[in-house]
Amino acid sequence: MILEHNVPLQPYNTFGIAARAEALVRVRSESDIHAVLKDVQLLKLPRQVLGGGSNIVLTGDVKGLVLKMEVAGLHLAGETDKAWIVEAGAGERWHDLVAWSLAHGYPGLENMALIPGTVGASPVQNIGAYGVELQDRFHELDAMDLFTGEVFTLNAAQCGFGYRDSVFKHASHGPEDLGLAGRAVILRVRLALPKKWKPELGYLDLERKMTETGIANPDARTIFDWVCQIRSAKLPDPAVIGNAGSFFKNPTVTPEQCADIIAREPKVVHYPMPDGSVKLAAGWLIDACGWKGKTVGHAGVYDKQALVLVNRGTAEHPCTGGEVMTLARAIQTSVYERFGIRLEPEPVVI
Ligand code: EPU
């Protein structure tokens, strides 16, 4: 077990916020967590799990122990009649898994290319992009109980996937409650990649690429390249400008609420959902309130996509998590005042 104290977390969160962890253990295998569970001093500390740090806002130093997930490994774990089963360690970069599986002849993840973060974080918020979500390709995962050290396997139903949601985002409130936040950590994820690959092109940005290029039947590699191009044009690269991807979830409203908003704002971008509700584009709502490109303190709204909050701090005046949350609350207030809709932040605030 490698234990470090007073560790700077700035390199480990894509927002690039300066904060420190009281203690940090790099988890490369199950035995590192077992060692923590046997250490009486470490056992007393509260625990936080850190993956790629691409979906968190640090509002201060982290008291207690950070488990930094670095479990490695990418391999073909098996096959069924219909699918290749690819397994990846929680500490692998998600995009590396997408590129590796494509290069080895197991396509199916290309729509989710360039999503920042690690494999272990991907089920936590059921990541998704361009018409495909993790749950569409998910087989099962291995996790460890952080109290007993026991390793267990969960299938998709047991993960309770929803829109940017899973059991790993919910705290447990009793023995009947399946919430696993703070209770378990994901070690490995297995994906089922269909042997009969079909392109997923039902998303406006991809349809535009088909028209532009004249390619009507793109292969997986072409879709991978298109998604990389679309994302790089629209979303800031965290290595250049700190951010945590979409900062708010796209809100869901009833058809009546939507009709009411359309009556006032005919251009509102909305998508009818299979369950009869309507999803609104949060980026459009924020943009309509005039926030695109604005800066408050050292936090800002990205100038090409209003749904992304960015770090506009400098070495002398770094952006704090408090500034990010102040900006987020100001945006929530103005969207509520204008549209009567409460935006819910997407990253985990620590
Ligand atoms: N829009 C504006 N102004 C803006 C931003 C967006 O008018 O400043 C409009 C766009 O023109 C578009 C609509 O809003 O018509 C939706 O925007 P976009 O297509 O960029 O997708 P999104 O709903 O903002 C979601 C996910 C992304 C994912 C993309 C592509 C959420 C919260 N975000 O974004 O996921 O990559 O779709 O599938 O669901 C993430 O979760 O971190 C993330 C980046």
PDB file of C-alpha atoms and ligand atoms in Angstrom, residues 54-55 111 115-116 125 127-132 163-164 203-205 208 230-231 234-235 243-250 267 269-271 279-288 292 301-308 346, ligand 1:
ATOM      1  CA  SER A  54     -13.584  14.723 -14.253  1.00  0.00           C
ATOM      2  CA  ASN A  55     -16.984  15.003 -12.612  1.00  0.00           C
ATOM      3  CA  ASN A 111     -20.217   7.264 -29.891  1.00  0.00           C
ATOM      4  CA  ILE A 115     -15.529  11.374 -22.680  1.00  0.00           C
ATOM      5  CA  PRO A 116     -13.083  12.377 -19.947  1.00  0.00           C
ATOM      6  CA  GLN A 125     -23.160   8.494 -13.615  1.00  0.00           C
ATOM      7  CA  ILE A 127     -22.022   8.283 -18.975  1.00  0.00           C
ATOM      8  CA  GLY A 128     -23.437   8.846 -22.409  1.00  0.00           C
ATOM      9  CA  ALA A 129     -23.081  10.809 -25.627  1.00  0.00           C
ATOM     10  CA  TYR A 130     -24.460  10.945 -29.162  1.00  0.00           C
ATOM     11  CA  GLY A 131     -27.279   8.493 -28.597  1.00  0.00           C
ATOM     12  CA  VAL A 132     -25.435   5.767 -26.634  1.00  0.00           C
ATOM     13  CA  TYR A 163     -30.087   9.347 -16.815  1.00  0.00           C
ATOM     14  CA  ARG A 164     -26.612  10.244 -15.419  1.00  0.00           C
ATOM     15  CA  TYR A 203     -28.285  12.281 -33.271  1.00  0.00           C
ATOM     16  CA  LEU A 204     -28.421  15.645 -34.989  1.00  0.00           C
ATOM     17  CA  ASP A 205     -24.664  16.353 -34.885  1.00  0.00           C
ATOM     18  CA  ARG A 208     -24.926  16.721 -40.036  1.00  0.00           C
ATOM     19  CA  ILE A 230     -17.621  17.219 -32.775  1.00  0.00           C
ATOM     20  CA  ARG A 231     -16.536  17.064 -29.136  1.00  0.00           C
ATOM     21  CA  LYS A 234     -17.692  22.141 -28.810  1.00  0.00           C
ATOM     22  CA  LEU A 235     -16.230  21.060 -25.477  1.00  0.00           C
ATOM     23  CA  ASN A 243     -13.915  22.015 -16.597  1.00  0.00           C
ATOM     24  CA  ALA A 244     -16.108  19.076 -15.545  1.00  0.00           C
ATOM     25  CA  GLY A 245     -18.095  18.536 -18.755  1.00  0.00           C
ATOM     26  CA  SER A 246     -21.797  19.353 -18.663  1.00  0.00           C
ATOM     27  CA  PHE A 247     -22.388  21.138 -15.370  1.00  0.00           C
ATOM     28  CA  PHE A 248     -26.163  20.620 -15.241  1.00  0.00           C
ATOM     29  CA  LYS A 249     -28.420  17.723 -16.204  1.00  0.00           C
ATOM     30  CA  ASN A 250     -30.921  18.316 -18.981  1.00  0.00           C
ATOM     31  CA  LYS A 267     -37.305  28.272 -29.982  1.00  0.00           C
ATOM     32  CA  VAL A 269     -34.765  23.014 -27.741  1.00  0.00           C
ATOM     33  CA  HIS A 270     -36.796  20.044 -26.473  1.00  0.00           C
ATOM     34  CA  TYR A 271     -36.882  16.278 -26.975  1.00  0.00           C
ATOM     35  CA  LYS A 279     -36.378  16.777 -21.923  1.00  0.00           C
ATOM     36  CA  LEU A 280     -35.167  20.363 -22.358  1.00  0.00           C
ATOM     37  CA  ALA A 281     -31.644  21.340 -23.436  1.00  0.00           C
ATOM     38  CA  ALA A 282     -30.174  22.961 -20.308  1.00  0.00           C
ATOM     39  CA  GLY A 283     -27.460  24.556 -22.482  1.00  0.00           C
ATOM     40  CA  TRP A 284     -30.148  26.363 -24.476  1.00  0.00           C
ATOM     41  CA  LEU A 285     -31.927  27.625 -21.325  1.00  0.00           C
ATOM     42  CA  ILE A 286     -28.646  28.972 -19.875  1.00  0.00           C
ATOM     43  CA  ASP A 287     -27.675  30.508 -23.207  1.00  0.00           C
ATOM     44  CA  ALA A 288     -31.113  32.161 -23.472  1.00  0.00           C
ATOM     45  CA  LYS A 292     -22.566  32.200 -22.495  1.00  0.00           C
ATOM     46  CA  VAL A 301     -19.379  29.876 -18.697  1.00  0.00           C
ATOM     47  CA  TYR A 302     -17.673  28.368 -21.752  1.00  0.00           C
ATOM     48  CA  ASP A 303     -18.140  30.551 -24.824  1.00  0.00           C
ATOM     49  CA  LYS A 304     -19.008  27.687 -27.205  1.00  0.00           C
ATOM     50  CA  GLN A 305     -21.347  25.686 -24.943  1.00  0.00           C
ATOM     51  CA  ALA A 306     -23.272  27.329 -22.101  1.00  0.00           C
ATOM     52  CA  LEU A 307     -23.736  23.991 -20.286  1.00  0.00           C
ATOM     53  CA  VAL A 308     -20.028  23.826 -19.418  1.00  0.00           C
ATOM     54  CA  GLU A 346     -24.368  17.048 -12.620  1.00  0.00           C
TER      55      GLU A 346
HETATM   56  N1  EPU B   1     -27.523  24.805 -27.055  1.00  0.00           N
HETATM   57  C1  EPU B   1     -27.627  26.171 -27.154  1.00  0.00           C
HETATM   58  N2  EPU B   1     -26.687  26.948 -26.545  1.00  0.00           N
HETATM   59  C2  EPU B   1     -25.650  26.418 -25.851  1.00  0.00           C
HETATM   60  C3  EPU B   1     -25.547  25.015 -25.736  1.00  0.00           C
HETATM   61  C4  EPU B   1     -26.490  24.226 -26.357  1.00  0.00           C
HETATM   62  O1  EPU B   1     -28.551  26.692 -27.778  1.00  0.00           O
HETATM   63  O2  EPU B   1     -24.837  27.172 -25.336  1.00  0.00           O
HETATM   64  C5  EPU B   1     -28.473  23.951 -27.737  1.00  0.00           C
HETATM   65  C6  EPU B   1     -27.776  23.262 -28.905  1.00  0.00           C
HETATM   66  O3  EPU B   1     -27.859  24.017 -30.080  1.00  0.00           O
HETATM   67  C7  EPU B   1     -28.536  21.980 -29.037  1.00  0.00           C
HETATM   68  C8  EPU B   1     -29.027  21.704 -27.622  1.00  0.00           C
HETATM   69  O4  EPU B   1     -28.881  22.912 -26.880  1.00  0.00           O
HETATM   70  O5  EPU B   1     -29.652  22.124 -29.866  1.00  0.00           O
HETATM   71  C9  EPU B   1     -28.302  20.544 -26.948  1.00  0.00           C
HETATM   72  O6  EPU B   1     -26.914  20.772 -26.912  1.00  0.00           O
HETATM   73  P1  EPU B   1     -25.842  19.632 -27.276  1.00  0.00           P
HETATM   74  O7  EPU B   1     -26.234  18.960 -28.517  1.00  0.00           O
HETATM   75  O8  EPU B   1     -24.494  20.266 -27.189  1.00  0.00           O
HETATM   76  O9  EPU B   1     -26.003  18.503 -26.152  1.00  0.00           O
HETATM   77  P2  EPU B   1     -26.240  18.661 -24.595  1.00  0.00           P
HETATM   78  O10 EPU B   1     -27.646  18.291 -24.284  1.00  0.00           O
HETATM   79  O11 EPU B   1     -25.764  19.974 -24.175  1.00  0.00           O
HETATM   80  C10 EPU B   1     -25.607  16.234 -23.835  1.00  0.00           C
HETATM   81  C11 EPU B   1     -24.831  15.643 -22.697  1.00  0.00           C
HETATM   82  C12 EPU B   1     -23.345  15.612 -23.046  1.00  0.00           C
HETATM   83  C13 EPU B   1     -23.156  14.797 -24.303  1.00  0.00           C
HETATM   84  C14 EPU B   1     -23.986  15.456 -25.429  1.00  0.00           C
HETATM   85  C15 EPU B   1     -23.942  14.664 -26.710  1.00  0.00           C
HETATM   86  C16 EPU B   1     -26.026  16.113 -20.662  1.00  0.00           C
HETATM   87  C17 EPU B   1     -26.148  16.974 -19.447  1.00  0.00           C
HETATM   88  N3  EPU B   1     -25.050  16.432 -21.508  1.00  0.00           N
HETATM   89  O12 EPU B   1     -25.227  17.593 -23.956  1.00  0.00           O
HETATM   90  O13 EPU B   1     -22.659  14.958 -21.976  1.00  0.00           O
HETATM   91  O14 EPU B   1     -21.806  14.754 -24.671  1.00  0.00           O
HETATM   92  O15 EPU B   1     -25.374  15.538 -25.031  1.00  0.00           O
HETATM   93  O16 EPU B   1     -24.665  13.490 -26.582  1.00  0.00           O
HETATM   94  O17 EPU B   1     -26.796  15.154 -20.796  1.00  0.00           O
HETATM   95  C18 EPU B   1     -21.555  15.313 -19.905  1.00  0.00           C
HETATM   96  O18 EPU B   1     -22.427  14.649 -19.372  1.00  0.00           O
HETATM   97  O19 EPU B   1     -20.581  15.817 -19.234  1.00  0.00           O
HETATM   98  C19 EPU B   1     -21.624  15.591 -21.331  1.00  0.00           C
HETATM   99  C20 EPU B   1     -20.749  16.374 -21.947  1.00  0.00           C
END
